[in-house]
Amino acid sequence: MIDISLADFLSLPDSAKVAYIKDFGILYAQQFSRRDLDAYCELADAARDLHKVPAGRELMSSLLRHRMVLNFFVQPSSRTFMSFNTAQAFLGMSRMSVRDINISSMSKGESLVDSVRTFISYVDMVVMRHSDENAAAAAFWTAMKAHRRIEIHGQERPVPIISGGSGTKQHPTQSLLDVYTLQKSFKERGGIDGKTIMLVGDLARGRTVRSLAYLMKNYKDVKLYFAAPEKYQMLDDILQFLDDNQVKWKKIGSISEGIEQADAVYMTRIQDEYDELAAGTHEKASDDFVFTMEHLGRMKSDACLLHPLPKRDEIEIEVDYVNDRRVMYWRQERNGMWMRVAIIARLFGLDGRILSAQQELCG
Ligand code: ASP
């Protein structure tokens, strides 16, 4: 099913890797089309609706009762780990987790691919977060190469691998929930097409903003503002991708510079876990890139403020508890859970069941 060596696979550009992934896993934001994005959002809404009625909850929890999943999260995580766990529980899956490489056989020198090959002999899906940007791709290659197959609608399929964060490069499921949040926010305003989105903070190492930028190729006339100190500005690989896909972008030197034009402001923290800092210390966000109540006052009345979380000092604390519908990040967090139900359901070909149950039980 995959005819090249691991080394050759890993050395391919992402665009070529995507051709192998098809719908056997979720690794790169570039793998999604507009049709996929709309389908995921529709499915997330349906899962949310179904969960409100007892018969819907019962049905959902029966869908994957016979499936086992491993959540292999060897880089810190709160939301992604918990929302995947909750989504899997809603779908009735049995769950296992590994959260520390030191208590797995990798500490005895076992390679990642051997470990993954072991995992997939027990489970029907692996969700993984790893500091190495290539780890999920290596796991995917292993799943394609290994002989174990799972059956989905009469077809033999490799065990699906989902990236829950790959080093500084990709966080595809976060970008799906971000699109879901944006789409919901702009529901009455024609959706994401034509909107101006400002991405703020550590854009160089922020995998969430990188993945979200990739997704923007699917929408018409979107404009991206990149607000970051020079050393954290968006990298050339993304800028080139946006140019190739006719997505307009502009680098700016402060939040203030774009706040009145932005339909969405997406904040991020400085990803200083990749720096050599003394334990427990963090780099402070510089003033031009801290979102304040004053910015909220200047933001469009129907704009929204997002953050993938965790946050530190890049949003003024008063913004957290202000009663303002535009402050979206706590709802964005919850959207993640529904989007992850949709992601898993789609991988297992359950879209039709969920959509028709929604019609039947919630219509
Ligand atoms: N939770 C997000 C991530 O894993 C954002 C962050 O950590 O800053 O990338």
Tab-separated table of C-alpha atoms and ligand atoms in Angstrom, residues 129 171 207-208 269 271 308-310, ligand 1:
chain	number	residue	atom	x	y	z
A	129	ARG	CA	1.224	14.423	19.781
A	171	HIS	CA	-1.912	20.892	14.229
A	207	ARG	CA	1.649	25.075	14.611
A	208	THR	CA	-1.982	26.164	15.037
A	269	ARG	CA	1.515	32.476	22.997
A	271	GLN	CA	6.232	28.797	22.007
A	308	PRO	CA	-6.003	27.942	20.718
A	309	LEU	CA	-5.002	28.063	24.418
A	310	PRO	CA	-3.069	27.735	26.673
B	1	ASP	N1	-2.396	23.991	22.279
B	1	ASP	C1	-1.816	24.515	21.086
B	1	ASP	C2	-0.745	23.577	20.551
B	1	ASP	O1	-0.608	22.488	21.031
B	1	ASP	C3	-1.324	25.911	21.232
B	1	ASP	C4	-0.155	26.105	22.153
B	1	ASP	O2	0.320	25.177	22.792
B	1	ASP	O3	0.265	27.270	22.243
B	1	ASP	O4	-0.056	23.943	19.626
